[in-house]
Amino acid sequence: MLFSSLLCSSMYYDEDGDLAHEFYEETIVTKNGRKRAKLKRIHKNLIPQGIVKLEHPRIHVDFPVIICEV
């Protein structure tokens, strides 16, 4: 069996050091004299978390076995 103890994370750090999958900022848009708040996704200045060590080893994602309880 193939066990994985490391995982390539899909999370990012922003400029403030916060960790999340996605970051948004609220912007105010004026249309026809009305102000609306919109969320704009941030793509710049994000640092990937990188490789994370897992607390417990897990079966690798690509391992072609179905696990079932009998």
CSV table of N, CA and C in Angstrom, one decimal, residues 40-66:
chain,number,residue,atom,x,y,z
A,40,LYS,N,-14.8,41.2,-4.8
A,40,LYS,CA,-13.8,41.0,-5.9
A,40,LYS,C,-12.8,40.1,-5.4
A,41,ARG,N,-12.6,39.0,-6.2
A,41,ARG,CA,-11.6,38.0,-5.8
A,41,ARG,C,-10.2,38.5,-6.0
A,42,ILE,N,-9.3,38.3,-5.1
A,42,ILE,CA,-7.9,38.7,-5.1
A,42,ILE,C,-7.0,37.6,-5.7
A,43,HIS,N,-6.2,37.9,-6.7
A,43,HIS,CA,-5.3,37.0,-7.3
A,43,HIS,C,-3.8,37.4,-7.1
A,44,LYS,N,-3.6,38.6,-6.7
A,44,LYS,CA,-2.2,39.1,-6.6
A,44,LYS,C,-1.7,39.0,-5.2
A,45,ASN,N,-0.4,38.9,-5.0
A,45,ASN,CA,0.3,38.9,-3.7
A,45,ASN,C,-0.2,37.8,-2.8
A,46,LEU,N,-0.5,36.6,-3.4
A,46,LEU,CA,-0.8,35.4,-2.6
A,46,LEU,C,0.4,34.5,-2.6
A,47,ILE,N,0.7,33.9,-1.5
A,47,ILE,CA,1.8,33.0,-1.4
A,47,ILE,C,1.3,31.6,-1.1
A,48,PRO,N,1.6,30.6,-1.9
A,48,PRO,CA,1.1,29.2,-1.7
A,48,PRO,C,1.6,28.7,-0.4
A,49,GLN,N,0.8,27.9,0.3
A,49,GLN,CA,1.2,27.3,1.6
A,49,GLN,C,2.3,26.3,1.3
A,50,GLY,N,2.3,25.6,0.2
A,50,GLY,CA,3.3,24.6,-0.1
A,50,GLY,C,3.0,23.2,0.4
A,51,ILE,N,4.0,22.4,0.7
A,51,ILE,CA,3.9,21.1,1.2
A,51,ILE,C,3.6,21.0,2.7
A,52,VAL,N,2.6,20.3,3.1
A,52,VAL,CA,2.2,20.2,4.5
A,52,VAL,C,2.4,18.8,5.0
A,53,LYS,N,3.0,18.6,6.2
A,53,LYS,CA,3.2,17.3,6.8
A,53,LYS,C,1.9,16.9,7.4
A,54,LEU,N,1.4,15.7,7.1
A,54,LEU,CA,0.1,15.2,7.7
A,54,LEU,C,0.4,14.7,9.1
A,55,GLU,N,-0.6,14.8,10.0
A,55,GLU,CA,-0.5,14.3,11.3
A,55,GLU,C,-0.5,12.8,11.3
A,56,HIS,N,-1.3,12.2,10.5
A,56,HIS,CA,-1.4,10.7,10.4
A,56,HIS,C,-1.2,10.4,8.9
A,57,PRO,N,-0.4,9.4,8.6
A,57,PRO,CA,-0.3,8.9,7.2
A,57,PRO,C,-1.6,8.5,6.6
A,58,ARG,N,-1.8,8.8,5.3
A,58,ARG,CA,-3.1,8.4,4.6
A,58,ARG,C,-2.8,7.7,3.4
A,59,ILE,N,-3.7,6.9,2.9
A,59,ILE,CA,-3.6,6.2,1.6
A,59,ILE,C,-3.5,7.2,0.5
A,60,HIS,N,-2.6,7.0,-0.4
A,60,HIS,CA,-2.4,8.0,-1.5
A,60,HIS,C,-3.6,8.0,-2.4
A,61,VAL,N,-3.9,9.2,-2.9
A,61,VAL,CA,-5.1,9.5,-3.7
A,61,VAL,C,-5.2,8.6,-4.9
A,62,ASP,N,-4.1,8.3,-5.6
A,62,ASP,CA,-4.0,7.6,-6.8
A,62,ASP,C,-4.0,6.1,-6.6
A,63,PHE,N,-4.1,5.6,-5.4
A,63,PHE,CA,-4.0,4.2,-5.1
A,63,PHE,C,-5.3,3.5,-5.6
A,64,PRO,N,-5.2,2.6,-6.6
A,64,PRO,CA,-6.5,2.0,-7.2
A,64,PRO,C,-7.1,0.9,-6.4
A,65,VAL,N,-7.5,1.1,-5.2
A,65,VAL,CA,-8.2,0.1,-4.4
A,65,VAL,C,-9.4,0.6,-3.8
A,66,ILE,N,-10.5,-0.2,-3.8
A,66,ILE,CA,-11.7,0.2,-3.1
A,66,ILE,C,-11.7,-0.4,-1.7
